[in-house]
mmCIF file with all atom_site columns, C-alpha atoms in Angstrom:
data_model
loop_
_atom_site.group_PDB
_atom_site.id
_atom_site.type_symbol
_atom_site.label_atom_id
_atom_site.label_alt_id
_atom_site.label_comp_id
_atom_site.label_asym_id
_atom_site.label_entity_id
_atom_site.label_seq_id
_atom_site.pdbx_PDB_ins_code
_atom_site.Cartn_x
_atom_site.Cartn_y
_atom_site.Cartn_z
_atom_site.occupancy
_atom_site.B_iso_or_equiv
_atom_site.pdbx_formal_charge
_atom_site.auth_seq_id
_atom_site.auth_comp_id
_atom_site.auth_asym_id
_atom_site.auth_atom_id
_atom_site.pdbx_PDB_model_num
ATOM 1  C CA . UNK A 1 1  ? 84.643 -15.781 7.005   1.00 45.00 ? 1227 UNK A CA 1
ATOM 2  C CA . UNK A 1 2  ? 81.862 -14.866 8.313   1.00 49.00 ? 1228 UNK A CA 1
ATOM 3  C CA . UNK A 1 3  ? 80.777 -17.701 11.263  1.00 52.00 ? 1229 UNK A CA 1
ATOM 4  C CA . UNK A 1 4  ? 76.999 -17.734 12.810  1.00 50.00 ? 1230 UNK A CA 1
ATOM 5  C CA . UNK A 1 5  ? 73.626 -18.806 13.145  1.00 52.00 ? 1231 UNK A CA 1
ATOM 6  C CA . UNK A 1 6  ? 73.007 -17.347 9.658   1.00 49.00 ? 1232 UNK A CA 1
ATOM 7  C CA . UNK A 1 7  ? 76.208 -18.495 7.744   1.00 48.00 ? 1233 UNK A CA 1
ATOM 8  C CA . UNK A 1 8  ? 74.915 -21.324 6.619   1.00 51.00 ? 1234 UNK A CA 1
ATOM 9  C CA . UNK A 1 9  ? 72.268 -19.660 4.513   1.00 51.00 ? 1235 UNK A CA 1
ATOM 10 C CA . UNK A 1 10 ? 74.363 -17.651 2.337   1.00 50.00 ? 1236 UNK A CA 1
ATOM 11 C CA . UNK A 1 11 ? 74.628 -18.572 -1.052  1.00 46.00 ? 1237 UNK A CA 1
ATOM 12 C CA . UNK A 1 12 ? 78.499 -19.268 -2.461  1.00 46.00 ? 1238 UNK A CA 1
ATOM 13 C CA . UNK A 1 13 ? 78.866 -16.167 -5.374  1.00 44.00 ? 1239 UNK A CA 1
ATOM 14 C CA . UNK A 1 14 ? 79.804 -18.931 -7.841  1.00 44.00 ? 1240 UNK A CA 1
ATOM 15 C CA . UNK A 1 15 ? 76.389 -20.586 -7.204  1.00 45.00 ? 1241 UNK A CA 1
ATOM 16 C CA . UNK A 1 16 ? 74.418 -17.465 -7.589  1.00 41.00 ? 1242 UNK A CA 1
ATOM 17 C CA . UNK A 1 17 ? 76.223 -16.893 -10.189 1.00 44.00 ? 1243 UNK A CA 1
ATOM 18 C CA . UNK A 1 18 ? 75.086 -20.178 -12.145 1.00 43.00 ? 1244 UNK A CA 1
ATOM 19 C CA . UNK A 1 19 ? 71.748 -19.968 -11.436 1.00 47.00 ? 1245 UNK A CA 1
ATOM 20 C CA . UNK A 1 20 ? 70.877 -16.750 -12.570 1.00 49.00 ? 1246 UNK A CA 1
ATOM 21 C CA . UNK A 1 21 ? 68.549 -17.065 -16.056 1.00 52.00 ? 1247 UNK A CA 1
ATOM 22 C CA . UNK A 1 22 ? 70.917 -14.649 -17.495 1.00 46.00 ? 1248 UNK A CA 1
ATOM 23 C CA . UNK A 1 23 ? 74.450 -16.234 -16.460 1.00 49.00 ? 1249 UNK A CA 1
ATOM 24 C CA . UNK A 1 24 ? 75.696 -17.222 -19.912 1.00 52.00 ? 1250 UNK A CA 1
ATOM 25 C CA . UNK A 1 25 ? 74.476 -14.001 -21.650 1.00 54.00 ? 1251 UNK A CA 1
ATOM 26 C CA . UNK A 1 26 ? 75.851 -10.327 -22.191 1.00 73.00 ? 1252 UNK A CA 1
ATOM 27 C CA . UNK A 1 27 ? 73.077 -8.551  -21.277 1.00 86.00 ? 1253 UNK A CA 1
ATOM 28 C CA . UNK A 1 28 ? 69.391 -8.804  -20.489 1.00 90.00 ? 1254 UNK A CA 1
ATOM 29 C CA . UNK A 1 29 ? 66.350 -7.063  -19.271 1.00 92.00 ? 1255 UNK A CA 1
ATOM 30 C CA . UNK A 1 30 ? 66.456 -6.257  -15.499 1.00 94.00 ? 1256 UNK A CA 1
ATOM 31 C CA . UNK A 1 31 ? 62.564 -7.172  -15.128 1.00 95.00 ? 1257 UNK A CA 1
ATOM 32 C CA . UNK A 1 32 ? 61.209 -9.958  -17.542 1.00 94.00 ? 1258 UNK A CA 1
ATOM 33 C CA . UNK A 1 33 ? 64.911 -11.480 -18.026 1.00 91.00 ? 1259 UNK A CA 1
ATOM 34 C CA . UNK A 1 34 ? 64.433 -11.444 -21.896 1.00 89.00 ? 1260 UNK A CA 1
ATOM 35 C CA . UNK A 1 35 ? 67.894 -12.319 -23.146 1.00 87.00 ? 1261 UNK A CA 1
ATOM 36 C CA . UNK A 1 36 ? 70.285 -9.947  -25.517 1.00 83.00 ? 1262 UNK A CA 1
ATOM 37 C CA . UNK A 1 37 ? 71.431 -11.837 -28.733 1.00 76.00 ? 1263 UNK A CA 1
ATOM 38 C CA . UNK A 1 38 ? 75.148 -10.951 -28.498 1.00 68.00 ? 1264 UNK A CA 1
ATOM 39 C CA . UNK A 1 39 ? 77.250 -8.440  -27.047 1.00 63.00 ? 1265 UNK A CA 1
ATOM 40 C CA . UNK A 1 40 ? 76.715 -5.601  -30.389 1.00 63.00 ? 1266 UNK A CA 1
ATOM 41 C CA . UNK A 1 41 ? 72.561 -6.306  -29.492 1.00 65.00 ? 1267 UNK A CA 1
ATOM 42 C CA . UNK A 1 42 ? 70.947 -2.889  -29.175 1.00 75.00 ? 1268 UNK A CA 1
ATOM 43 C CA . UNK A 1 43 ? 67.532 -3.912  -28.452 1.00 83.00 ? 1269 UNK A CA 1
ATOM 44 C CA . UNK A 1 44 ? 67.955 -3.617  -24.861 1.00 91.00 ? 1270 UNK A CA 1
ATOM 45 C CA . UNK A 1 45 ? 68.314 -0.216  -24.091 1.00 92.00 ? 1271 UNK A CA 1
ATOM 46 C CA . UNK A 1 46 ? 70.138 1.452   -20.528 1.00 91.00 ? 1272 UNK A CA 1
ATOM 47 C CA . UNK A 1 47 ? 68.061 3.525   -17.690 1.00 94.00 ? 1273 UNK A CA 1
ATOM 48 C CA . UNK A 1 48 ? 68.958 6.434   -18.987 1.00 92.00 ? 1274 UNK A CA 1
ATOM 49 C CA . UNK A 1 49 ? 70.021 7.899   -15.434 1.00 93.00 ? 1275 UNK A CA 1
ATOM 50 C CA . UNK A 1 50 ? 72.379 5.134   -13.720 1.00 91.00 ? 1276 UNK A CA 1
ATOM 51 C CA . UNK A 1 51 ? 73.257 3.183   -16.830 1.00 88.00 ? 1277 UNK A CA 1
ATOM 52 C CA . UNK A 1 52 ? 73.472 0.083   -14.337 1.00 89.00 ? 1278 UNK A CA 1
ATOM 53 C CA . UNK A 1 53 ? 70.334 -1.422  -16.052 1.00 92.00 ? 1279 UNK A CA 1
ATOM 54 C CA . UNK A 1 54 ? 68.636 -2.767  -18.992 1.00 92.00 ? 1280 UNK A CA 1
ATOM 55 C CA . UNK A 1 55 ? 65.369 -2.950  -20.368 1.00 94.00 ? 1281 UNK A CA 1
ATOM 56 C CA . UNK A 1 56 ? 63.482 -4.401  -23.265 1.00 92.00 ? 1282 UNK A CA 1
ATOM 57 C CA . UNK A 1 57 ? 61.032 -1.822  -23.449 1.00 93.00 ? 1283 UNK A CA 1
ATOM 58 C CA . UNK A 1 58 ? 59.645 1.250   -22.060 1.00 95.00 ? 1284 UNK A CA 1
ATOM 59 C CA . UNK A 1 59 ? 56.880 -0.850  -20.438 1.00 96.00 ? 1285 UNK A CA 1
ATOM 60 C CA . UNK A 1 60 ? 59.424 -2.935  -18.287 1.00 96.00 ? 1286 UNK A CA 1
ATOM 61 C CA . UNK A 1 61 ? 61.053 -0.217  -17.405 1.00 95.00 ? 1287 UNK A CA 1
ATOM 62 C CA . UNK A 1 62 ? 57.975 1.379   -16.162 1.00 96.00 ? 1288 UNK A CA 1
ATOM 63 C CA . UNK A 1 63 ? 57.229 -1.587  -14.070 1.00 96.00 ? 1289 UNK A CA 1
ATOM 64 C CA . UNK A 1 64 ? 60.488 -2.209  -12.500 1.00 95.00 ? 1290 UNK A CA 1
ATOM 65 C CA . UNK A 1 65 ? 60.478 1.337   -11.421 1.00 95.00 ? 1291 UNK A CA 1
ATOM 66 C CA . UNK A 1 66 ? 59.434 0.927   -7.829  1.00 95.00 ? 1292 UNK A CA 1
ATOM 67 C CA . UNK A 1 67 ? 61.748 -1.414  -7.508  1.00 93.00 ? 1293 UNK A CA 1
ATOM 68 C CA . UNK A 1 68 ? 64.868 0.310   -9.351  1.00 94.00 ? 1294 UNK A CA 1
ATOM 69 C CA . UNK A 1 69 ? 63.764 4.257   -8.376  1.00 92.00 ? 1295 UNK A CA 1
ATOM 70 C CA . UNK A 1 70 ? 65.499 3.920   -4.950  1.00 90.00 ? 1296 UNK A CA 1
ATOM 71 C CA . UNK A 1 71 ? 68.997 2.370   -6.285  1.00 91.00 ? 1297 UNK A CA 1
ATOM 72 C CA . UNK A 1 72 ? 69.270 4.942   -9.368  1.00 93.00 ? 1298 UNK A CA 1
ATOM 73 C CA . UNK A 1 73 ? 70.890 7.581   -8.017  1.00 91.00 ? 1299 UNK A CA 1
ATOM 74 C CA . UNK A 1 74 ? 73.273 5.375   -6.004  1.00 91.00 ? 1300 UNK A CA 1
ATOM 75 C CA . UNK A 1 75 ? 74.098 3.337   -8.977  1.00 91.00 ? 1301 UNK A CA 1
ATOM 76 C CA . UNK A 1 76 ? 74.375 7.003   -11.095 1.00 92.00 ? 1302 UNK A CA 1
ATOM 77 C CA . UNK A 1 77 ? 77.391 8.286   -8.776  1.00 90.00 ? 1303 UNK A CA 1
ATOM 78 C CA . UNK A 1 78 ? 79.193 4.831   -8.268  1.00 89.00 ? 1304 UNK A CA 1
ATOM 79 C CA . UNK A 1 79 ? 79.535 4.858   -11.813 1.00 88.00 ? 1305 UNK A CA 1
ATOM 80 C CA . UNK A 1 80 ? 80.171 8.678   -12.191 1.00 88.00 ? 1306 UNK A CA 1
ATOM 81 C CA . UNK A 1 81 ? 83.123 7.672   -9.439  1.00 87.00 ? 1307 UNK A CA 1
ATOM 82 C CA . UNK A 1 82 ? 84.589 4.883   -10.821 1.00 85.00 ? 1308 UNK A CA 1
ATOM 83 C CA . UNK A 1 83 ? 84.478 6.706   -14.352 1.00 85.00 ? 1309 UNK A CA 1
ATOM 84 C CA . UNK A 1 84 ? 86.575 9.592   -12.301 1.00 87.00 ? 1310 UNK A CA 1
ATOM 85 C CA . UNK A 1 85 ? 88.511 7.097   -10.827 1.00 87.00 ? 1311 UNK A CA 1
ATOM 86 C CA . UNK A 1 86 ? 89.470 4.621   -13.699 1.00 82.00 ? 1312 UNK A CA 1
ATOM 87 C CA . UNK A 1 87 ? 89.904 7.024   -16.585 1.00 70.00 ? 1313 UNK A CA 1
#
């Protein structure tokens, strides 16, 4: 564990976890949080590099690029790897 100054800001993973707007759904759009309706819901659709990432529409995803553009590629061969790894 990690003990310092800054410790005692971290956030417990279970309470991040519960307070994200999306906790109790399968899937939902990386930039306006609009929910999916079930796990078979294909109106979000993927970035269509990484696969990491969903959107509700092309104009989300054209906002949250800024944001997502410098994670892509990382999230792209992590997933690549474990794909190589796990199958």
């Amino acid at each position: 564990m990690v003990d310092n100054e800054f410790s005692n800001n971290l956030l417990n993973p279970k309470e991040l976890e519960w307070s994200h707007p999306a906790h109790s759904c399968n899937y939902y759009c990386i930039n306006c949080f609009t929910l999916s309706k079930g796990a078979d819901d294909q109106t979000l659709k993927k970035c269509g590099q990484c696969k990491g990432v969903r959107y509700c529409s092309r104009s989300c995803q054209r906002e949250h690029w800024s944001q997502h553009k410098g994670h892509c590629n990382i999230m792209k061969y992590l997933r690549q790897d474990a794909e190589a790894t796990f199958n």
